[in-house]
Amino acid sequence: MYFPFQLRGGAVAALIVMSAAASWAAEPLTLVEAQQIAVNRSQQLVAQGALRAAAQEQAVAAGQLPDPVLKLGIDNLPANGPDRLSLTRDFMTMRRIGIMQDIPRLEKRQLRAQKFEREAERIQAQRQLTVATVQRDTALAWLDRYYAQAQRDLLVQQVEETALQVQAADSAFRTGRGTQADVFAARAAVITLHDRLSQIDRQSRSAALMLARWVGALAAERPIAGSPPWQTTPLQGEVSLEHLKRHPDLLALSAEIDAAETDVQLAQANKKADISVEASYAQRGPAYSNMLSIGVSIPLPWDQRNRQDRELGAKLAMVDEAKARYEDMVRQNEADIRSLLNDWQTGKERLARFREELIPNARQRAEATLTAYRTGKSELAAGLSARRDEIDVRMQALTVEMETARAWAQVHFLLPDQHISATAKDQP
């Protein structure tokens, strides 16, 4: 059959794209790559970038003079009598054209521009907080998926071992060396492990769905690779005030304080009146002279005590409110960080105890009971119970490691990792 060249070329291109997509989907998904994907596809970052650009544009506009006002009019037009509605016969009638310009003080225009610059800084700090939040939540979802897979691998290994014990118990029963109760006990152990496997599969699917919220469905289907580096974090030492002040929440509040202080300066500047200048040219009838007018308008702040002073007091109160929120957030962040560090340190200590004491002890007990069963000194049920206990201890160890890793992620990504977010599709 003959295919046009364009159709054959399109089919080849489609096959190449499908092969590339399948190859990409098969590649393992590391923690760093998952975070990079999440940052690059975050629409919240795009929205905040647009807000920041808007504030920067407004800062430029706020520093300019207002638009001039063109004024047209007719003055002293006769309303009755023989000259009614005549534009030329009465010497007082004038056709007027003029222009007026408000001239706010330079200081006020600079302060208004500065206020929008502070707003742009606040939005940028808020964007950094969003980057840190995306990285942290992506890490938590990735960790849930990682440890669900680790728990599943452990259970699958135990299912295979227990299935072999079922075969051994069945063979022993047929040869008269075992009892039927041993067979039923081994089968019950396999069923129990399969039930636990179903629970783990449910947790794994839930973790994949949450991970898909950040990296997309296609990337979330990729296998997880790499070990989370939860053993160390830059914050494992003493929490310093300088580190706290770099937190995006506090940077955003600091920008709010700067904006509020700019409002105070603007309220103080409003005590000084602005001026408006106006010039107009009036044309009269041919028998009369044309007129040129020039004027200056100056507002009279006759009640500063109840207007400008009240406005200034309100702005000063807003500065106090922003500073109080800043101090409260410093204390809250310090308490949160110390609590997370405590969870992380305690988790490391518990995990060391599991690995060095509890797991070896459970393994030795299981091996001893199974050896006793093989030598006819105990029943298979005791060996299976010891094996279940070993599985439980190993599962507990994985749970402790997961909780420790989650505490690490929440501490480690309090500040955005710039190496991850450097290629994000957003303004710097």
Coordinates of C-alpha atoms in Angstrom, one line a residue:
M1 CA 0.0 0.0 0.0
Y2 CA 1.3 3.5 -0.9
F3 CA 1.4 6.2 1.8
P4 CA 2.1 9.9 1.0
F5 CA 5.4 11.1 2.2
Q6 CA 3.9 13.6 4.6
L7 CA 1.8 10.8 6.2
R8 CA 4.8 8.5 6.6
G9 CA 6.8 11.3 8.1
G10 CA 4.1 12.1 10.6
A11 CA 3.8 8.5 11.6
V12 CA 7.6 8.3 12.2
A13 CA 7.5 11.5 14.2
A14 CA 4.6 10.1 16.3
L15 CA 6.5 6.9 17.0
I16 CA 9.6 8.8 18.0
V17 CA 7.5 11.0 20.5
M18 CA 5.8 7.9 21.9
S19 CA 9.1 6.1 22.3
A20 CA 10.6 9.1 24.1
A21 CA 7.6 9.5 26.3
A22 CA 7.7 5.8 27.2
S23 CA 11.4 6.0 27.9
W24 CA 11.0 9.1 30.1
A25 CA 8.1 7.4 32.0
A26 CA 10.3 4.4 32.7
E27 CA 13.1 6.5 34.2
P28 CA 13.1 6.6 38.0
L29 CA 11.9 9.8 39.7
T30 CA 14.4 11.3 42.2
L31 CA 13.5 13.7 44.9
V32 CA 15.3 16.6 43.4
E33 CA 13.8 16.1 40.0
A34 CA 10.3 15.8 41.5
Q35 CA 10.8 19.1 43.2
Q36 CA 12.2 20.7 40.1
I37 CA 9.1 19.6 38.1
A38 CA 6.8 20.8 40.8
V39 CA 8.4 24.3 40.9
N40 CA 8.4 24.6 37.1
R41 CA 4.7 23.7 36.8
S42 CA 3.4 25.8 39.7
Q43 CA 0.8 28.2 38.5
Q44 CA 0.8 30.0 41.9
L45 CA 4.4 31.1 41.1
V46 CA 3.3 32.4 37.7
A47 CA 0.5 34.3 39.4
Q48 CA 2.8 35.8 41.9
G49 CA 5.3 36.7 39.2
A50 CA 2.5 38.6 37.4
L51 CA 1.6 40.4 40.7
R52 CA 5.2 41.5 41.2
A53 CA 5.4 42.8 37.6
A54 CA 2.2 44.7 38.2
A55 CA 3.6 46.3 41.4
Q56 CA 6.8 47.3 39.6
E57 CA 4.8 48.9 36.8
Q58 CA 2.6 50.8 39.3
A59 CA 5.8 52.1 41.0
V60 CA 6.9 53.8 37.8
A61 CA 3.4 55.3 37.2
A62 CA 3.1 56.5 40.8
G63 CA 6.2 58.6 40.5
Q64 CA 4.9 60.7 37.5
L65 CA 2.9 63.9 37.4
P66 CA -0.8 63.6 36.9
D67 CA -2.2 64.1 33.4
P68 CA -2.9 67.8 32.6
V69 CA -6.5 68.8 32.2
L70 CA -7.8 70.5 29.1
K71 CA -10.5 73.1 29.9
L72 CA -13.0 74.5 27.4
G73 CA -15.9 76.9 28.2
I74 CA -18.0 80.0 27.4
D75 CA -18.1 82.7 30.0
N76 CA -20.8 85.4 30.5
L77 CA -23.1 84.3 27.6
P78 CA -26.2 86.7 27.5
A79 CA -29.3 84.8 28.6
N80 CA -32.0 87.3 27.5
G81 CA -32.4 90.7 25.8
P82 CA -31.4 91.7 22.3
D83 CA -27.9 90.0 22.7
R84 CA -29.4 86.7 23.9
L85 CA -27.1 83.8 23.1
S86 CA -24.7 86.0 21.1
L87 CA -21.0 85.2 21.3
T88 CA -19.7 88.5 20.0
R89 CA -22.0 91.4 20.8
D90 CA -21.6 91.6 24.6
F91 CA -18.1 92.8 25.7
M92 CA -18.1 90.3 28.7
T93 CA -18.8 87.2 26.6
M94 CA -15.7 85.0 26.1
R95 CA -14.9 81.7 24.5
R96 CA -12.3 80.2 26.7
I97 CA -9.7 77.4 26.3
G98 CA -7.2 76.5 29.0
I99 CA -5.1 73.9 30.6
M100 CA -4.6 72.9 34.3
Q101 CA -1.9 70.9 35.9
D102 CA -1.8 69.4 39.4
I103 CA 1.7 69.4 40.8
P104 CA 2.1 67.1 43.7
R105 CA 5.3 67.5 45.6
L106 CA 8.3 65.5 44.4
E107 CA 8.6 63.9 47.8
K108 CA 5.1 62.6 47.7
R109 CA 5.5 61.1 44.2
Q110 CA 8.7 59.4 45.3
L111 CA 7.0 58.0 48.4
R112 CA 4.1 56.7 46.4
A113 CA 6.5 55.0 44.0
Q114 CA 8.4 53.6 47.0
K115 CA 5.2 52.1 48.5
F116 CA 4.7 50.0 45.3
E117 CA 8.4 49.0 45.4
R118 CA 7.9 47.7 48.9
E119 CA 4.8 45.8 47.7
A120 CA 6.9 44.2 44.9
E121 CA 9.4 43.1 47.6
R122 CA 6.6 41.7 49.7
I123 CA 5.3 39.7 46.7
Q124 CA 8.8 38.5 45.9
A125 CA 9.2 37.2 49.5
Q126 CA 5.8 35.6 49.2
R127 CA 7.0 33.9 46.1
Q128 CA 10.0 32.5 47.9
L129 CA 7.7 31.2 50.5
T130 CA 5.6 29.5 47.8
V131 CA 8.8 27.9 46.3
A132 CA 9.7 26.6 49.7
T133 CA 6.2 25.3 50.3
V134 CA 6.1 23.6 46.9
Q135 CA 9.5 22.0 47.5
R136 CA 8.5 20.8 51.0
D137 CA 5.1 19.4 50.1
T138 CA 6.5 17.7 47.0
A139 CA 9.2 16.2 49.2
L140 CA 6.6 14.9 51.7
A141 CA 4.5 13.3 48.9
W142 CA 7.7 11.8 47.4
L143 CA 8.7 10.4 50.9
D144 CA 5.3 8.9 51.4
R145 CA 5.6 7.1 48.1
Y146 CA 9.1 6.1 48.8
Y147 CA 8.4 4.5 52.1
A148 CA 5.2 2.9 50.9
Q149 CA 7.3 1.2 48.3
A150 CA 9.9 0.2 50.9
Q151 CA 7.2 -1.3 53.1
R152 CA 5.7 -3.2 50.1
D153 CA 9.1 -4.6 49.2
L154 CA 9.5 -5.9 52.8
L155 CA 6.1 -7.5 52.8
V156 CA 6.5 -9.1 49.4
Q157 CA 9.8 -10.7 50.6
Q158 CA 8.0 -12.0 53.7
V159 CA 5.1 -13.3 51.6
E160 CA 7.6 -15.3 49.5
E161 CA 9.3 -16.7 52.6
T162 CA 5.9 -17.6 54.2
A163 CA 4.7 -19.2 51.0
L164 CA 7.8 -21.5 51.1
Q165 CA 6.9 -22.3 54.7
V166 CA 3.4 -23.3 53.6
Q167 CA 4.9 -25.7 51.1
A168 CA 7.3 -27.1 53.8
A169 CA 4.4 -27.5 56.3
D170 CA 2.2 -29.2 53.7
S171 CA 5.1 -31.6 52.8
A172 CA 5.7 -32.3 56.4
F173 CA 2.1 -33.1 57.0
R174 CA 1.9 -35.5 54.1
T175 CA 5.0 -37.3 55.3
G176 CA 3.7 -37.5 58.9
R177 CA 6.3 -35.1 60.3
G178 CA 3.9 -32.2 60.9
T179 CA 0.3 -31.5 61.8
Q180 CA -2.5 -30.1 59.8
A181 CA -2.7 -27.2 62.2
D182 CA 0.8 -26.2 61.0
V183 CA -0.5 -26.1 57.4
F184 CA -3.5 -23.9 58.4
A185 CA -1.2 -21.6 60.5
A186 CA 1.2 -21.1 57.6
R187 CA -1.7 -20.4 55.1
A188 CA -3.3 -17.9 57.6
A189 CA 0.1 -16.1 57.9
V190 CA 0.2 -15.8 54.1
I191 CA -3.4 -14.4 54.0
T192 CA -2.6 -11.9 56.7
L193 CA 0.5 -10.7 54.8
H194 CA -1.6 -10.3 51.6
D195 CA -4.1 -8.2 53.6
R196 CA -1.4 -6.0 54.9
L197 CA 0.0 -5.8 51.3
S198 CA -3.4 -4.5 50.2
Q199 CA -3.3 -1.8 52.8
I200 CA 0.2 -0.8 51.7
D201 CA -0.9 -0.7 48.1
R202 CA -3.8 1.6 49.1
Q203 CA -1.3 3.9 50.9
S204 CA 1.0 3.8 47.9
R205 CA -1.8 4.8 45.5
S206 CA -2.8 7.6 47.8
A207 CA 0.8 8.9 47.9
A208 CA 1.0 8.7 44.1
L209 CA -2.2 10.7 43.7
M210 CA -0.8 13.4 46.1
L211 CA 2.5 13.4 44.3
A212 CA 0.6 13.8 41.0
R213 CA -0.8 17.0 42.3
W214 CA 2.7 18.5 42.2
V215 CA 4.5 16.7 39.4
G216 CA 1.6 15.6 37.1
A217 CA 0.1 12.2 36.6
L218 CA 2.7 11.0 34.1
A219 CA 5.7 11.8 36.3
A220 CA 3.9 10.4 39.4
E221 CA 3.7 7.0 37.7
R222 CA 7.4 6.7 37.3
P223 CA 9.3 4.5 39.9
I224 CA 10.9 6.2 42.8
A225 CA 14.7 6.2 42.9
G226 CA 17.4 7.4 45.3
S227 CA 17.5 7.6 49.1
P228 CA 16.3 10.7 50.8
P229 CA 19.2 12.6 52.5
W230 CA 17.4 13.0 55.8
Q231 CA 20.5 12.3 58.0
T232 CA 21.8 15.8 58.0
T233 CA 20.4 19.4 57.6
P234 CA 22.1 22.8 57.9
L235 CA 19.8 23.6 60.8
Q236 CA 20.9 20.7 63.0
G237 CA 22.9 23.2 65.1
E238 CA 21.6 26.1 67.2
V239 CA 18.7 28.0 65.6
S240 CA 20.0 31.6 65.1
L241 CA 18.0 34.8 64.8
E242 CA 19.7 35.5 61.5
H243 CA 18.5 32.3 60.1
L244 CA 15.0 33.0 61.3
K245 CA 15.0 36.5 59.6
R246 CA 15.8 34.8 56.3
H247 CA 12.5 32.9 56.4
P248 CA 10.2 34.1 53.6
D249 CA 7.3 34.6 56.0
L250 CA 9.4 37.1 57.9
L251 CA 10.8 38.7 54.8
A252 CA 7.3 39.3 53.6
L253 CA 6.3 40.9 56.9
S254 CA 9.5 43.0 56.9
A255 CA 8.4 44.4 53.5
E256 CA 5.0 45.1 55.0
I257 CA 6.6 47.1 57.8
D258 CA 8.7 49.0 55.2
A259 CA 5.5 49.8 53.3
A260 CA 3.7 50.9 56.5
E261 CA 6.6 53.2 57.4
T262 CA 6.4 54.6 53.8
D263 CA 2.7 55.3 54.5
V264 CA 3.7 57.2 57.6
Q265 CA 6.2 59.3 55.6
L266 CA 3.5 60.0 53.0
A267 CA 1.0 61.0 55.7
Q268 CA 3.6 63.4 57.1
A269 CA 4.2 64.8 53.6
N270 CA 0.4 65.3 53.1
K271 CA 0.6 68.0 55.8
K272 CA 2.2 70.2 53.1
A273 CA -0.3 71.2 50.4
D274 CA 0.2 70.5 46.7
I275 CA -0.5 73.2 44.1
S276 CA -2.3 73.4 40.8
V277 CA -1.5 75.8 38.0
E278 CA -3.9 76.9 35.3
A279 CA -3.6 79.1 32.2
S280 CA -6.4 80.0 29.8
Y281 CA -7.0 82.1 26.7
A282 CA -10.4 83.8 26.2
Q283 CA -11.7 85.2 22.9
R284 CA -14.2 88.0 22.8
G285 CA -16.1 89.8 20.0
P286 CA -14.0 91.5 17.2
A287 CA -14.6 94.9 18.9
Y288 CA -13.0 93.8 22.2
S289 CA -9.7 92.6 23.4
N290 CA -9.0 88.9 24.0
M291 CA -8.1 87.9 27.5
L292 CA -5.2 85.8 29.0
S293 CA -5.7 84.3 32.5
I294 CA -3.1 82.6 34.9
G295 CA -4.0 81.1 38.2
V296 CA -2.6 79.0 41.1
S297 CA -4.7 76.9 43.4
I298 CA -3.4 75.9 46.9
P299 CA -5.5 73.7 49.3
L300 CA -5.9 75.1 52.8
P301 CA -5.3 72.4 55.5
W302 CA -7.4 74.4 58.0
D303 CA -8.2 71.4 60.3
Q304 CA -5.0 69.4 60.5
R305 CA -5.7 68.2 64.0
N306 CA -8.8 66.2 62.8
R307 CA -7.6 65.3 59.3
Q308 CA -3.9 65.1 58.6
D309 CA -2.9 64.3 62.2
R310 CA -5.6 61.6 62.5
E311 CA -4.4 60.0 59.2
L312 CA -0.8 60.1 60.5
G313 CA -1.8 58.5 63.8
A314 CA -3.6 55.7 61.9
K315 CA -0.5 55.0 59.8
L316 CA 1.7 54.9 62.9
A317 CA -0.7 52.4 64.5
M318 CA -0.4 50.2 61.3
V319 CA 3.4 50.2 61.7
D320 CA 3.0 49.1 65.3
E321 CA 0.6 46.3 64.2
A322 CA 3.0 45.0 61.5
K323 CA 5.9 45.1 64.0
A324 CA 3.9 43.1 66.6
R325 CA 3.0 40.5 64.0
Y326 CA 6.6 40.3 63.0
E327 CA 7.8 39.6 66.5
D328 CA 5.0 37.1 67.1
M329 CA 6.0 35.2 63.9
V330 CA 9.6 35.1 64.9
R331 CA 8.6 33.4 68.2
Q332 CA 6.2 31.0 66.3
N333 CA 8.8 30.1 63.7
E334 CA 11.5 29.5 66.4
A335 CA 9.1 27.2 68.3
D336 CA 8.1 25.3 65.2
I337 CA 11.7 24.8 64.1
R338 CA 12.8 23.6 67.5
S339 CA 9.9 21.2 67.7
L340 CA 10.7 19.8 64.2
L341 CA 14.4 19.5 65.1
N342 CA 13.4 17.7 68.3
D343 CA 11.2 15.2 66.3
W344 CA 14.1 14.7 63.8
Q345 CA 16.7 14.1 66.5
T346 CA 14.5 11.8 68.5
G347 CA 13.6 9.9 65.3
K348 CA 17.3 9.4 64.5
E349 CA 17.9 8.0 68.0
R350 CA 14.9 5.7 67.8
L351 CA 16.0 4.5 64.4
A352 CA 19.5 3.7 65.6
R353 CA 17.9 1.7 68.5
F354 CA 15.8 -0.3 66.0
R355 CA 18.7 -1.0 63.7
E356 CA 21.2 -1.9 66.4
E357 CA 19.0 -3.7 68.9
L358 CA 15.4 -4.3 68.1
I359 CA 15.7 -5.7 64.6
P360 CA 18.7 -8.0 65.3
N361 CA 16.9 -9.3 68.4
A362 CA 13.7 -10.0 66.5
R363 CA 15.6 -11.7 63.7
Q364 CA 17.5 -13.9 66.0
R365 CA 14.3 -14.8 67.9
A366 CA 12.6 -15.7 64.6
E367 CA 15.5 -17.8 63.4
A368 CA 15.7 -19.6 66.8
T369 CA 12.0 -20.5 66.8
L370 CA 12.1 -21.7 63.2
T371 CA 15.2 -23.8 64.0
A372 CA 13.4 -25.3 67.0
Y373 CA 10.5 -26.1 64.7
R374 CA 12.7 -27.8 62.1
T375 CA 14.3 -29.9 64.8
G376 CA 10.9 -30.9 66.2
K377 CA 11.3 -28.9 69.5
S378 CA 8.4 -26.5 68.9
E379 CA 5.3 -25.9 66.7
L380 CA 5.3 -23.9 63.5
A381 CA 2.8 -21.5 65.0
A382 CA 5.5 -20.2 67.4
G383 CA 7.9 -19.7 64.5
L384 CA 5.3 -17.9 62.4
S385 CA 4.5 -15.7 65.4
A386 CA 8.1 -14.8 65.8
R387 CA 8.4 -14.1 62.1
R388 CA 5.3 -11.8 62.3
D389 CA 7.0 -10.0 65.3
E390 CA 10.1 -9.5 63.2
I391 CA 8.0 -8.1 60.3
D392 CA 6.2 -5.8 62.7
V393 CA 9.6 -4.5 64.1
R394 CA 10.9 -3.9 60.6
M395 CA 7.7 -2.1 59.6
Q396 CA 7.9 0.0 62.7
A397 CA 11.5 0.9 61.8
L398 CA 10.4 2.0 58.4
T399 CA 7.5 4.1 59.9
V400 CA 10.0 5.7 62.3
E401 CA 12.4 6.4 59.4
M402 CA 9.5 7.9 57.4
E403 CA 8.4 10.2 60.3
T404 CA 12.0 11.3 60.8
A405 CA 12.4 12.0 57.0
R406 CA 9.2 14.0 57.0
A407 CA 10.5 16.1 60.0
W408 CA 13.7 16.6 58.1
A409 CA 11.9 17.7 55.0
Q410 CA 9.8 20.3 56.9
V411 CA 13.0 21.7 58.5
H412 CA 15.2 21.5 55.4
F413 CA 12.8 23.3 53.1
L414 CA 11.8 26.1 55.4
L415 CA 13.9 28.1 53.0
P416 CA 13.7 27.5 49.3
D417 CA 16.6 25.4 47.8
Q418 CA 17.9 27.8 45.2
H419 CA 19.7 24.9 43.3
I420 CA 16.3 23.3 42.7
S421 CA 14.4 26.5 41.8
A422 CA 17.1 28.1 39.7
T423 CA 15.5 27.0 36.4
A424 CA 11.9 27.7 37.4
K425 CA 10.0 29.6 34.7
D426 CA 9.5 32.8 36.6
Q427 CA 11.1 36.1 37.2
P428 CA 14.1 36.2 39.6

